[in-house]
XYZ file of C-alpha atoms in Angstrom:
757
model
C 1.357 -34.155 -120.805
C 3.024 -32.850 -123.960
C -0.105 -30.892 -124.841
C -0.207 -29.508 -121.323
C 3.324 -28.156 -121.572
C 2.714 -26.540 -124.934
C -0.495 -24.999 -123.638
C 1.311 -23.724 -120.537
C 4.016 -22.115 -122.636
C 1.556 -20.413 -124.923
C -0.501 -19.307 -121.932
C 2.590 -17.637 -120.487
C 2.892 -15.619 -123.664
C -0.724 -14.526 -123.411
C -0.322 -13.680 -119.734
C 2.470 -11.291 -120.596
C 0.387 -9.815 -123.399
C 2.819 -11.032 -126.084
C 1.913 -10.839 -129.728
C 3.304 -13.431 -132.156
C 7.061 -12.923 -132.345
C 8.122 -10.409 -134.978
C 11.095 -11.450 -137.081
C 12.786 -8.119 -136.548
C 12.686 -8.504 -132.752
C 13.109 -12.253 -132.216
C 16.903 -12.042 -131.843
C 16.856 -9.117 -129.437
C 17.280 -10.643 -125.967
C 15.619 -7.602 -124.383
C 12.285 -8.106 -126.136
C 9.171 -10.057 -125.233
C 9.365 -11.701 -128.653
C 12.770 -13.167 -127.821
C 11.373 -14.556 -124.562
C 8.325 -16.088 -126.268
C 10.355 -17.583 -129.126
C 12.822 -19.094 -126.627
C 9.974 -20.802 -124.750
C 8.579 -22.236 -127.994
C 12.062 -23.405 -128.994
C 12.340 -25.172 -125.625
C 8.914 -26.807 -125.926
C 9.405 -28.019 -129.488
C 13.006 -29.138 -128.981
C 14.160 -27.046 -131.929
C 17.952 -27.339 -132.389
C 18.258 -25.673 -135.785
C 20.810 -22.835 -136.209
C 19.400 -19.763 -134.504
C 20.216 -16.680 -132.458
C 17.993 -18.215 -129.782
C 19.320 -20.520 -127.044
C 19.588 -24.223 -127.897
C 18.372 -26.761 -125.339
C 19.987 -30.201 -125.206
C 17.533 -32.990 -124.419
C 19.648 -35.890 -125.594
C 19.559 -39.051 -123.545
C 21.502 -41.796 -125.277
C 19.863 -45.166 -125.616
C 21.764 -48.064 -124.096
C 22.453 -51.668 -125.058
C 20.814 -54.718 -123.548
C 20.442 -58.494 -123.788
C 17.459 -60.699 -123.046
C 17.929 -62.251 -119.598
C 19.686 -64.493 -118.934
C 22.204 -63.392 -121.571
C 24.357 -66.018 -123.236
C 27.305 -63.609 -123.257
C 28.168 -60.339 -121.512
C 26.488 -57.149 -122.708
C 28.821 -54.318 -123.684
C 29.687 -51.453 -126.004
C 33.184 -52.255 -127.281
C 33.753 -49.546 -129.885
C 32.456 -46.051 -130.713
C 32.904 -43.723 -133.666
C 30.755 -41.132 -135.413
C 29.519 -39.940 -138.782
C 27.990 -36.483 -139.194
C 25.352 -36.225 -136.435
C 25.281 -39.954 -135.713
C 26.952 -41.998 -132.972
C 28.028 -45.446 -134.185
C 28.429 -48.232 -131.635
C 29.529 -51.840 -131.884
C 29.699 -54.486 -129.215
C 27.891 -57.428 -127.717
C 24.140 -56.781 -127.514
C 20.824 -57.797 -129.019
C 18.625 -54.865 -128.051
C 18.828 -51.105 -127.694
C 16.509 -49.056 -125.535
C 16.310 -45.812 -123.573
C 18.253 -45.987 -120.292
C 15.253 -45.075 -118.180
C 15.910 -47.079 -115.051
C 13.238 -49.354 -113.653
C 10.485 -46.794 -112.955
C 8.859 -45.331 -116.056
C 5.899 -43.181 -117.059
C 4.117 -44.836 -119.992
C 1.396 -43.564 -122.280
C -1.680 -45.735 -121.834
C -2.539 -45.479 -125.528
C 0.578 -47.277 -126.749
C 2.990 -48.034 -123.899
C 5.600 -45.506 -125.074
C 7.739 -43.934 -122.371
C 7.205 -40.218 -121.877
C 10.153 -38.389 -123.473
C 12.931 -37.407 -121.113
C 12.547 -33.770 -122.085
C 8.947 -33.702 -120.820
C 9.339 -36.108 -117.911
C 12.943 -36.539 -116.692
C 13.839 -40.220 -116.411
C 14.060 -41.343 -112.798
C 16.988 -43.663 -113.678
C 16.442 -45.732 -110.544
C 19.411 -48.044 -109.953
C 18.344 -51.499 -108.762
C 14.899 -53.069 -108.794
C 11.547 -51.521 -107.885
C 8.627 -53.805 -107.119
C 5.967 -51.461 -105.802
C 4.572 -47.962 -106.354
C 1.623 -46.211 -104.727
C 0.051 -42.805 -105.171
C 0.806 -40.119 -102.590
C -2.660 -38.636 -103.212
C -1.206 -35.361 -104.496
C -0.010 -36.284 -107.982
C 3.202 -37.936 -106.834
C 4.250 -41.461 -105.862
C 6.116 -43.518 -103.341
C 8.274 -46.286 -104.785
C 9.817 -49.253 -103.003
C 12.213 -52.007 -103.929
C 15.891 -52.794 -103.698
C 17.608 -49.716 -105.104
C 20.200 -47.205 -103.967
C 19.882 -44.167 -106.245
C 17.187 -42.114 -107.981
C 18.137 -39.456 -110.558
C 21.742 -39.793 -109.376
C 20.925 -39.148 -105.703
C 21.388 -41.829 -103.044
C 18.006 -43.140 -101.935
C 17.791 -46.579 -100.347
C 14.827 -48.789 -101.236
C 12.102 -46.180 -100.584
C 11.747 -42.837 -102.344
C 9.130 -40.158 -102.921
C 8.557 -38.898 -106.461
C 6.983 -35.474 -106.766
C 4.629 -34.344 -109.547
C 6.652 -33.493 -112.635
C 8.815 -36.639 -112.482
C 11.176 -35.188 -109.873
C 12.740 -36.746 -106.801
C 11.699 -35.418 -103.400
C 15.081 -34.625 -101.823
C 13.488 -33.970 -98.421
C 12.163 -37.512 -98.027
C 14.939 -39.851 -96.884
C 14.643 -43.154 -95.056
C 17.635 -44.503 -93.084
C 20.436 -45.179 -95.541
C 21.336 -48.839 -95.606
C 21.389 -51.109 -98.621
C 20.294 -54.293 -96.871
C 16.581 -53.997 -97.292
C 14.153 -54.924 -100.017
C 10.709 -53.358 -99.993
C 7.870 -55.458 -101.396
C 4.854 -53.414 -100.368
C 3.844 -49.894 -99.289
C 0.718 -48.477 -97.669
C -0.023 -44.802 -97.035
C -2.296 -43.954 -94.118
C -2.504 -40.534 -92.509
C 0.962 -39.190 -91.790
C 2.553 -42.626 -92.008
C 3.992 -44.693 -94.821
C 4.036 -48.403 -93.954
C 6.685 -50.565 -95.665
C 6.955 -54.332 -95.707
C 9.553 -56.682 -97.119
C 13.009 -57.853 -96.078
C 15.043 -55.765 -93.638
C 18.302 -56.807 -92.058
C 20.007 -53.654 -90.788
C 19.033 -50.415 -89.107
C 15.320 -50.553 -89.907
C 15.366 -53.863 -87.991
C 12.244 -55.703 -88.967
C 10.109 -56.837 -91.867
C 7.375 -54.250 -91.271
C 8.032 -50.612 -90.362
C 6.466 -47.226 -90.754
C 8.058 -43.871 -91.517
C 6.925 -40.267 -91.616
C 5.356 -39.682 -95.023
C 6.982 -36.253 -95.377
C 10.501 -36.844 -94.056
C 11.044 -40.605 -94.145
C 12.012 -40.635 -90.455
C 11.556 -44.046 -88.848
C 8.786 -44.333 -86.241
C 10.363 -46.580 -83.620
C 7.126 -46.787 -81.614
C 5.718 -49.114 -84.267
C 7.526 -52.452 -83.944
C 5.381 -55.479 -84.854
C 8.518 -57.469 -85.716
C 7.128 -60.243 -87.919
C 9.607 -63.103 -87.959
C 10.047 -63.123 -91.737
C 8.912 -61.660 -95.081
C 5.960 -59.286 -95.482
C 4.669 -59.408 -99.083
C 1.624 -57.141 -99.158
C -0.387 -54.582 -97.190
C -4.052 -53.714 -97.741
C -6.488 -51.457 -95.912
C -10.223 -51.224 -95.390
C -9.953 -47.634 -94.131
C -9.989 -48.409 -90.427
C -7.602 -51.346 -90.285
C -4.809 -52.741 -92.405
C -3.989 -56.328 -93.289
C -0.498 -57.803 -93.442
C 0.316 -60.695 -95.769
C 3.538 -62.712 -95.936
C 5.543 -65.757 -94.864
C 5.544 -65.021 -91.139
C 4.297 -67.283 -88.366
C 4.653 -64.726 -85.583
C 3.905 -60.996 -85.573
C 3.522 -58.462 -82.743
C 4.098 -61.307 -80.300
C 1.171 -63.377 -81.601
C 1.201 -66.648 -83.486
C -0.273 -65.584 -86.821
C 0.439 -67.509 -90.009
C 0.634 -65.536 -93.242
C -2.116 -62.993 -92.469
C -2.722 -60.502 -89.652
C -4.847 -57.406 -88.986
C -3.804 -54.115 -87.348
C -5.653 -51.010 -86.203
C -4.695 -47.883 -88.128
C -5.585 -45.633 -85.219
C -3.469 -47.419 -82.600
C -0.928 -49.266 -84.730
C -1.622 -52.377 -82.641
C -2.474 -55.857 -83.811
C -6.100 -56.983 -83.579
C -5.741 -60.380 -81.868
C -9.328 -61.444 -82.546
C -8.639 -61.617 -86.295
C -7.705 -65.270 -86.660
C -7.576 -67.095 -89.972
C -7.244 -70.754 -90.841
C -4.102 -70.371 -92.967
C -1.891 -73.308 -92.089
C 1.336 -72.459 -93.866
C 3.347 -71.547 -96.918
C 3.382 -68.048 -98.429
C 0.810 -65.280 -98.823
C 1.854 -63.069 -101.755
C -0.993 -60.666 -102.527
C -4.137 -59.253 -100.949
C -7.196 -57.536 -102.321
C -9.863 -55.842 -100.222
C -13.039 -56.384 -102.239
C -16.576 -57.678 -102.116
C -18.326 -61.009 -102.515
C -21.409 -61.681 -104.617
C -23.643 -60.181 -101.926
C -21.633 -56.969 -101.837
C -20.191 -57.765 -98.414
C -16.550 -56.827 -97.807
C -14.036 -59.668 -97.937
C -10.260 -60.022 -97.974
C -8.919 -62.076 -100.875
C -5.532 -63.677 -100.218
C -3.417 -65.534 -102.777
C 0.002 -67.143 -102.994
C 1.233 -70.619 -102.080
C -0.834 -70.653 -98.915
C -3.100 -73.418 -97.667
C -6.035 -73.706 -95.288
C -7.635 -76.858 -93.945
C -9.836 -77.161 -97.035
C -8.625 -74.610 -99.637
C -5.302 -73.659 -101.181
C -3.522 -70.847 -103.072
C -6.583 -68.555 -103.363
C -8.929 -67.940 -100.439
C -11.104 -65.180 -98.979
C -12.023 -64.116 -95.463
C -14.589 -61.872 -93.887
C -13.109 -58.921 -91.936
C -13.350 -60.945 -88.702
C -11.154 -63.713 -90.148
C -13.932 -66.180 -90.985
C -13.172 -68.216 -94.110
C -15.733 -67.902 -96.973
C -16.776 -70.619 -99.430
C -14.972 -68.967 -102.373
C -12.689 -71.649 -103.805
C -11.142 -71.294 -107.305
C -8.671 -74.070 -106.438
C -5.768 -73.326 -108.835
C -3.191 -76.113 -109.046
C -0.112 -73.905 -108.460
C 1.002 -70.578 -107.035
C -1.065 -67.405 -107.552
C 1.043 -64.243 -107.650
C -1.571 -61.503 -107.991
C -5.302 -60.813 -107.675
C -7.620 -58.010 -108.836
C -11.393 -57.454 -108.921
C -13.597 -55.880 -111.604
C -17.260 -55.728 -110.578
C -18.166 -59.351 -109.771
C -15.203 -60.803 -111.627
C -11.950 -61.792 -109.920
C -8.743 -62.041 -111.962
C -5.930 -64.339 -110.862
C -2.414 -64.338 -112.311
C 0.334 -66.795 -111.487
C 2.062 -70.069 -112.314
C -0.997 -72.342 -112.420
C -2.252 -74.428 -115.344
C -5.694 -75.528 -114.082
C -8.560 -74.066 -112.061
C -11.589 -75.563 -110.236
C -9.865 -78.912 -109.843
C -9.003 -79.625 -113.475
C -10.264 -76.963 -115.908
C -7.403 -75.778 -118.121
C -6.510 -72.163 -117.354
C -2.889 -71.236 -117.896
C -1.355 -68.408 -115.813
C -4.332 -66.015 -116.081
C -7.988 -66.667 -115.362
C -11.143 -64.807 -114.402
C -13.525 -66.352 -111.863
C -16.735 -65.214 -110.198
C -16.663 -63.736 -106.708
C -19.324 -66.103 -105.428
C -17.835 -69.595 -105.626
C -14.660 -69.034 -107.620
C -15.972 -70.817 -110.714
C -14.021 -70.018 -113.889
C -15.381 -67.416 -116.323
C -12.611 -66.834 -118.895
C -9.798 -69.373 -119.176
C -8.169 -68.898 -122.577
C -5.902 -65.844 -122.523
C -3.177 -67.612 -124.474
C -0.437 -66.856 -121.932
C 2.107 -69.672 -121.865
C 4.392 -68.278 -119.149
C 3.779 -67.040 -115.581
C 2.007 -63.776 -114.783
C 3.623 -61.777 -111.967
C 1.423 -58.733 -111.475
C -2.159 -57.690 -112.194
C -3.543 -54.185 -111.761
C -6.938 -52.827 -112.771
C -7.118 -49.094 -113.456
C -10.589 -47.927 -114.485
C -11.543 -50.255 -117.373
C -8.110 -51.681 -118.113
C -6.364 -54.761 -116.732
C -2.577 -54.372 -116.809
C -0.354 -57.413 -116.448
C 3.372 -58.196 -116.350
C 5.300 -61.447 -116.251
C 7.360 -63.891 -118.287
C 5.058 -64.064 -121.320
C 5.725 -62.937 -124.894
C 2.165 -62.977 -126.227
C -1.422 -62.547 -125.007
C -4.317 -63.990 -127.015
C -1.844 -64.544 -129.898
C -0.903 -60.851 -129.898
C 2.874 -60.318 -129.425
C 3.511 -58.610 -126.100
C 6.890 -58.847 -124.413
C 6.439 -59.119 -120.641
C 3.751 -56.431 -120.246
C 0.293 -55.952 -121.740
C -3.176 -54.537 -121.131
C -6.699 -55.874 -121.648
C -9.766 -53.682 -122.018
C -12.615 -54.533 -119.681
C -15.130 -56.031 -119.688
C -14.455 -57.362 -123.205
C -10.880 -58.554 -122.378
C -9.442 -57.654 -125.772
C -5.711 -56.863 -125.993
C -5.160 -53.099 -126.262
C -2.457 -51.218 -128.187
C -0.522 -50.749 -124.934
C 2.866 -52.351 -125.704
C 5.817 -51.318 -123.487
C 8.131 -53.935 -125.084
C 10.401 -54.708 -122.140
C 13.791 -56.290 -122.748
C 13.157 -59.368 -120.588
C 10.825 -61.039 -118.131
C 9.427 -59.423 -114.998
C 9.454 -61.878 -112.117
C 7.745 -61.806 -108.743
C 7.415 -59.484 -106.774
C 6.702 -58.037 -110.197
C 5.538 -54.493 -110.759
C 3.855 -51.539 -109.172
C 1.331 -50.088 -111.622
C -0.371 -46.793 -110.749
C -2.358 -44.260 -112.720
C -0.530 -40.976 -113.265
C -3.573 -39.340 -114.873
C -3.903 -37.706 -118.295
C -3.403 -40.963 -120.182
C -0.240 -41.939 -118.329
C 0.531 -44.911 -116.083
C 3.550 -45.412 -113.807
C 5.245 -48.825 -114.104
C 7.926 -50.261 -111.824
C 9.907 -53.447 -112.447
C 13.298 -55.122 -112.290
C 14.114 -53.954 -115.822
C 16.217 -50.871 -116.589
C 14.805 -50.134 -120.045
C 11.541 -50.212 -121.973
C 10.394 -49.761 -125.606
C 13.375 -51.808 -126.792
C 14.305 -52.241 -130.453
C 16.207 -55.207 -131.889
C 19.787 -54.409 -132.903
C 22.362 -57.183 -133.168
C 25.822 -56.010 -132.060
C 25.660 -52.824 -134.160
C 23.605 -49.654 -133.861
C 23.643 -46.056 -135.069
C 22.193 -43.472 -132.686
C 20.942 -40.047 -133.651
C 23.137 -37.556 -131.798
C 20.188 -35.268 -131.032
C 17.509 -37.740 -129.960
C 19.775 -40.547 -128.736
C 17.500 -43.085 -130.485
C 18.608 -45.636 -133.120
C 18.146 -44.992 -136.811
C 16.532 -47.608 -139.023
C 18.056 -49.706 -141.762
C 21.341 -50.695 -140.159
C 22.668 -54.264 -140.626
C 22.690 -57.083 -138.085
C 25.963 -58.778 -137.113
C 25.767 -62.377 -135.895
C 28.577 -62.082 -133.323
C 30.215 -59.242 -131.370
C 32.068 -56.251 -132.797
C 35.403 -55.287 -131.210
C 36.634 -52.418 -133.415
C 35.211 -49.563 -135.510
C 37.121 -47.073 -137.644
C 35.786 -44.592 -140.175
C 37.679 -43.155 -143.135
C 35.557 -40.644 -145.073
C 32.460 -42.505 -146.314
C 33.607 -45.969 -145.350
C 33.209 -47.655 -142.001
C 35.609 -50.492 -141.182
C 34.359 -53.081 -138.712
C 36.224 -55.853 -136.912
C 35.268 -58.482 -134.376
C 34.254 -62.132 -134.109
C 31.272 -62.021 -136.509
C 30.900 -64.297 -139.531
C 27.744 -62.883 -141.109
C 26.307 -59.408 -141.730
C 22.709 -59.059 -142.826
C 22.850 -62.663 -143.994
C 26.014 -62.191 -146.079
C 29.265 -63.925 -145.210
C 32.049 -61.754 -143.788
C 34.730 -63.343 -141.620
C 35.623 -60.980 -138.763
C 36.308 -57.949 -140.974
C 33.963 -55.890 -143.151
C 33.422 -52.553 -144.853
C 30.162 -50.608 -144.701
C 29.443 -47.853 -147.202
C 28.071 -44.622 -145.782
C 25.692 -42.852 -145.443
C 23.356 -45.853 -145.657
C 25.486 -48.422 -143.792
C 25.220 -50.905 -146.626
C 27.649 -53.813 -146.735
C 30.365 -53.118 -149.301
C 30.937 -55.714 -152.016
C 34.646 -55.470 -151.171
C 35.402 -58.616 -149.182
C 38.728 -58.949 -147.420
C 38.965 -62.681 -146.770
C 40.487 -63.745 -143.462
C 41.165 -67.456 -143.084
C 40.396 -69.461 -139.959
C 38.797 -68.010 -136.841
C 40.572 -64.752 -136.011
C 39.301 -62.066 -133.664
C 39.854 -58.520 -134.939
C 40.486 -56.091 -132.071
C 41.963 -52.893 -133.490
C 41.708 -50.817 -136.671
C 43.394 -47.504 -137.448
C 44.725 -45.675 -140.498
C 47.053 -43.053 -141.929
C 46.740 -41.198 -145.223
C 47.379 -44.301 -147.349
C 46.911 -47.487 -145.332
C 44.435 -49.174 -143.021
C 46.103 -51.096 -140.176
C 44.265 -54.054 -138.660
C 45.212 -56.301 -135.743
C 43.814 -59.093 -133.683
C 44.205 -62.573 -132.309
C 44.690 -65.705 -134.443
C 45.138 -63.667 -137.639
C 47.170 -65.877 -140.025
C 46.100 -65.272 -143.617
C 44.520 -62.327 -145.482
C 43.393 -62.653 -149.101
C 45.797 -65.592 -149.467
C 48.749 -63.690 -147.959
C 50.415 -64.902 -144.793
C 49.916 -62.285 -142.111
C 50.313 -63.057 -138.405
C 48.566 -60.866 -135.859
C 48.524 -57.773 -138.066
C 47.987 -56.642 -141.633
C 47.440 -53.495 -143.680
C 45.234 -52.654 -146.648
C 45.891 -49.989 -149.237
C 43.192 -47.335 -148.975
C 43.429 -46.841 -152.719
C 42.227 -50.307 -153.770
C 41.957 -52.315 -150.502
C 44.599 -54.782 -151.579
C 46.840 -56.306 -148.918
C 49.949 -54.123 -148.663
C 53.501 -55.192 -147.973
C 53.317 -54.060 -144.339
C 53.952 -57.236 -142.335
C 55.210 -57.077 -138.733
C 54.696 -60.870 -138.504
C 53.699 -61.015 -134.845
C 53.913 -64.201 -132.829
C 50.725 -63.427 -130.939
C 47.983 -60.841 -130.963
C 47.850 -57.225 -132.086
C 45.536 -55.426 -129.622
C 46.162 -51.713 -130.304
C 47.911 -49.753 -133.084
C 49.015 -46.121 -132.872
C 50.333 -44.194 -135.883
C 52.917 -41.525 -134.978
C 54.619 -39.767 -137.903
C 56.445 -42.495 -139.870
C 55.998 -45.161 -137.216
C 53.265 -47.559 -136.179
C 53.398 -48.510 -132.519
C 51.981 -51.965 -131.873
C 50.617 -53.086 -128.517
C 49.447 -56.620 -127.898
C 50.279 -60.022 -126.554
C 53.262 -61.109 -128.654
C 56.845 -62.253 -128.131
C 58.282 -61.777 -131.635
C 58.268 -59.201 -134.423
C 59.653 -59.993 -137.891
C 60.423 -63.493 -136.598
C 62.856 -62.169 -133.973
C 62.373 -63.050 -130.290
C 62.528 -60.812 -127.194
C 60.242 -58.169 -128.680
C 57.404 -58.389 -126.226
C 54.013 -56.676 -126.283
C 55.031 -53.143 -127.345
C 57.192 -52.055 -130.278
C 57.388 -49.514 -133.099
C 57.642 -50.601 -136.720
C 57.962 -48.657 -139.961
C 54.979 -47.948 -142.209
C 56.419 -49.593 -145.304
C 57.362 -53.147 -144.370
C 56.469 -53.336 -140.686
C 60.134 -53.634 -139.722
C 60.903 -53.254 -136.022
C 62.655 -50.023 -135.019
C 63.863 -50.932 -131.512
C 61.621 -48.275 -129.994
C 61.494 -49.016 -127.148
C 64.597 -51.102 -126.698
C 63.709 -54.807 -126.670
C 65.167 -55.059 -123.160
C 62.510 -52.605 -121.914
C 59.154 -54.135 -122.793
C 55.963 -54.406 -120.693
C 55.944 -57.777 -118.950
C 52.362 -58.509 -119.987
C 49.699 -57.761 -122.582
C 49.271 -54.200 -123.857
C 45.607 -53.544 -124.677
C 45.547 -49.859 -125.526
C 47.798 -47.027 -126.741
C 47.179 -43.296 -127.072
C 49.253 -40.202 -127.822
C 49.189 -37.061 -125.655
C 51.666 -34.463 -126.896
C 54.976 -36.288 -127.243
C 54.074 -39.090 -124.841
C 52.468 -42.460 -125.460
C 50.165 -43.649 -122.681
C 50.061 -47.431 -122.429
C 47.369 -49.535 -120.775
C 47.221 -53.281 -120.281
C 47.757 -56.129 -117.875
C 51.344 -55.949 -116.678
C 53.128 -55.267 -113.417
C 56.546 -54.178 -114.645
C 58.673 -52.921 -117.531
C 61.528 -55.342 -118.101
C 64.855 -54.019 -116.935
C 63.320 -50.949 -115.280
C 60.931 -51.894 -112.485
C 57.323 -51.815 -111.309
C 54.673 -50.353 -113.606
C 51.155 -51.332 -112.586
C 49.077 -51.832 -115.741
C 49.930 -48.402 -117.152
C 53.083 -46.697 -118.371
C 54.051 -43.492 -120.182
C 56.668 -43.583 -122.946
C 58.398 -40.306 -123.844
C 59.119 -40.118 -127.587
C 61.880 -37.442 -127.645
C 63.996 -39.272 -125.051
C 62.808 -42.752 -126.098
C 62.422 -43.722 -122.475
C 59.700 -44.484 -119.954
C 58.646 -41.633 -117.672
C 59.738 -42.206 -114.080
C 58.272 -42.151 -111.586
C 55.233 -43.504 -113.387
C 52.610 -40.695 -113.172
C 49.559 -42.962 -113.184
C 48.993 -46.578 -112.180
C 46.017 -48.925 -111.835
C 45.625 -51.769 -109.383
C 44.129 -54.036 -112.056
C 43.714 -54.426 -115.799
C 43.482 -51.375 -118.067
C 41.475 -52.191 -121.191
C 41.200 -48.706 -122.645
C 43.244 -45.526 -122.637
C 42.517 -42.479 -124.813
C 43.895 -38.914 -124.907
C 41.882 -35.869 -125.948
C 42.682 -32.265 -126.997
C 41.847 -30.829 -123.569
C 44.651 -32.883 -122.045
C 42.338 -35.452 -120.475
C 43.435 -39.062 -120.708
C 40.542 -41.434 -120.041
C 41.580 -44.692 -118.407
C 39.106 -47.561 -118.404
C 39.278 -51.158 -117.256
C 38.477 -53.488 -114.390
C 40.387 -51.672 -111.642
C 39.019 -50.159 -108.450
C 41.806 -47.645 -107.739
C 44.149 -45.304 -109.608
C 47.381 -44.100 -108.024
C 46.323 -45.950 -104.905
C 43.192 -43.810 -104.548
C 40.064 -45.992 -104.216
C 36.669 -45.416 -105.815
C 38.056 -44.803 -109.301
C 36.080 -47.859 -110.243
C 36.629 -48.897 -113.885
C 37.116 -45.312 -115.115
C 39.359 -42.416 -114.226
C 40.688 -39.223 -115.787
C 44.359 -38.211 -115.789
C 45.247 -34.797 -117.195
C 48.461 -34.825 -119.206
C 48.795 -31.028 -119.024
C 48.754 -30.834 -115.236
C 50.189 -34.344 -114.741
C 47.493 -35.017 -112.148
C 44.609 -37.373 -111.517
C 41.159 -35.822 -111.539
C 39.138 -36.271 -108.308
C 36.024 -36.870 -110.438
C 34.284 -40.184 -109.782
C 32.264 -41.719 -112.589
C 30.374 -44.201 -110.358
C 30.676 -46.738 -113.173
C 30.033 -50.291 -111.972
C 31.833 -52.384 -114.600
C 34.520 -52.424 -117.280
C 34.992 -49.460 -119.642
C 36.153 -50.521 -123.126
C 35.954 -47.429 -125.323
C 35.426 -43.669 -125.484
C 35.049 -40.813 -127.956
C 34.992 -37.010 -127.768
C 32.498 -35.090 -129.899
C 30.967 -31.610 -129.715
C 32.338 -30.963 -126.242
C 31.058 -34.239 -124.781
C 32.655 -37.568 -123.920
C 30.950 -40.756 -125.044
C 31.932 -43.723 -122.884
C 31.102 -47.358 -123.575
C 31.617 -50.647 -121.798
C 29.980 -53.449 -119.863
C 28.582 -51.189 -117.139
C 24.925 -50.775 -116.234
C 25.439 -47.806 -113.914
C 27.202 -44.482 -114.460
C 26.922 -41.247 -112.444
C 24.787 -43.258 -109.971
C 22.183 -43.571 -112.719
C 20.971 -46.483 -114.782
C 22.863 -46.568 -118.099
C 23.014 -49.518 -120.482
C 26.706 -49.676 -121.375
C 26.782 -46.190 -122.908
C 26.827 -42.735 -121.359
C 27.521 -39.183 -122.455
C 29.423 -37.113 -119.923
C 30.962 -33.731 -119.143
C 33.305 -35.465 -116.675
C 31.912 -33.315 -113.867
C 28.566 -34.940 -112.991
């Protein structure tokens, strides 16, 4: 596809009769040379300084954990260095935030770059994809948005990786599509439906998505797969009744009339039919292969029928569930949860058998975990599942075998975790590209343990950065040193207890080791011109010096300074303002004196309290974040009042000139505020676990209050979980947290925003 685009661009130049761009004319916007050079700059992604337009193709990678994660996945801290975005948090993998439908190169499994093929960023899970016959696709699953546009469980993707906005099925989020079949002007969809599509098998107009109410077979439960022979279509699932007839697991319908064919009667007795394949037997006669957990009077889990419903003698007899079936010439491939075939022959999760009797052909594929989906495209067998290797070749959850030799190809999508049944839709997109659907929201993942550095232009991680054994909570850069705090105890195999220094530009661990005793948790780091201020929970001793909740290091030699607020609790957020350091946290004493709760200013020399605010006017709960906008300090945390004043719901604004809280409180949150940050444009970003700001719903986890206009922005981020951190750089906001969705698009805990999407 990349070659096609370059060729198209060059062809445009030839069509206009353009010569190679002359240097003297390239910067003149009125010339053909300027036009041609701009196209080439677009195609090549050139962002070097130029008089030509610059095109931004950045799509930040996100953070992920193998599933099920042992701890929550999140970006907890962000900073930057030159053209790099530095993130710390709780994660084990980084990968492009593609969403669960991706275009992959067949040669290596790499996702097509966003700049050539815009990511679909499907939110949810997608289990099936089929070709529309015109270079596009229909996708089905349990999702609610594609490329930021609401689409519920079925969508049409046009050629060029673009959503078809004209195709819209009824909008309810209580359906899960397992299978799709395109026939004539109709798109048939099977799965689970509980609301307005009312039924487990429906059909819609292929161009508009409008429901055809005249087709109402109403199976009494799940439909797993649909297959056609050109004149009829076969329905596979868990049902025992369909179109008013007692049919167990398998039924046949006429495509021309849409009516069931009652004469098609199988001998399936029960359980679940999961997958169908319309193929041929050894004599070349058409047969329907059906697999799952189904049983007949004599066979189980994998059977075949003639088109009239008569059972054949094909009997591979696997000992457990079969999830998927494909045929290549006279060879049938089965993938599933089984461990034996033919009544006792060892064949674990993937096997090939003949299409005559079902006798095993190849049994040793070296797959130790279940296979969910098989798909043969030309001479390649694609498979997905719970495996991490195939024939001793490392392959995480997706792989390909060349046929007929069955060797493992270089195709290696490297998913972040397993792909379970109903598995994947796998369809050829032509020109060396294949479309993959799954339950995963990233692909091509790279290992990064709690720390990563992303290139600002490409969004991808750089190499050579260290691994941290436990999460990072705070990052702060001073010139060519990066200060890191959290709950880690080891960095790149070297001992560092919750606090460390990395030397830039190479992110190497500094030999300077500030020794913290015990098991603290560092949560905030900031600095002024001479000192580095550090706070956290359970901080008691630093380099042999007693320090409770907070300490400072001299930036000259990194010795522990005399600054010692001596908190009886945690220091969660520090804010330097002129000659003061404002401390927010969960404490009840400063300098050993009681009734100084959660928010107080101290001097920069000794950490002595300054009675700002007055000790009688403290937040009645933990303060997690502080920021300065003009002459006002915005405070975020988990409190419902300011002592002696009244109700303040998780936020407050403290006016420095008057040394008093602003009343009425201009902004409030109905639940915890974990992060609050002010920026030069007047925007104050408020992040946390709330669902409303100022009583206005739908400000879920993130909102924007403008300190210049003293008003809440109507912008909705559509973030689905807690926001912990943010940063402003080159006109863009970088937002991090525990979310997996932002702007109604799939995003792995990190998103770049204009605050107007």
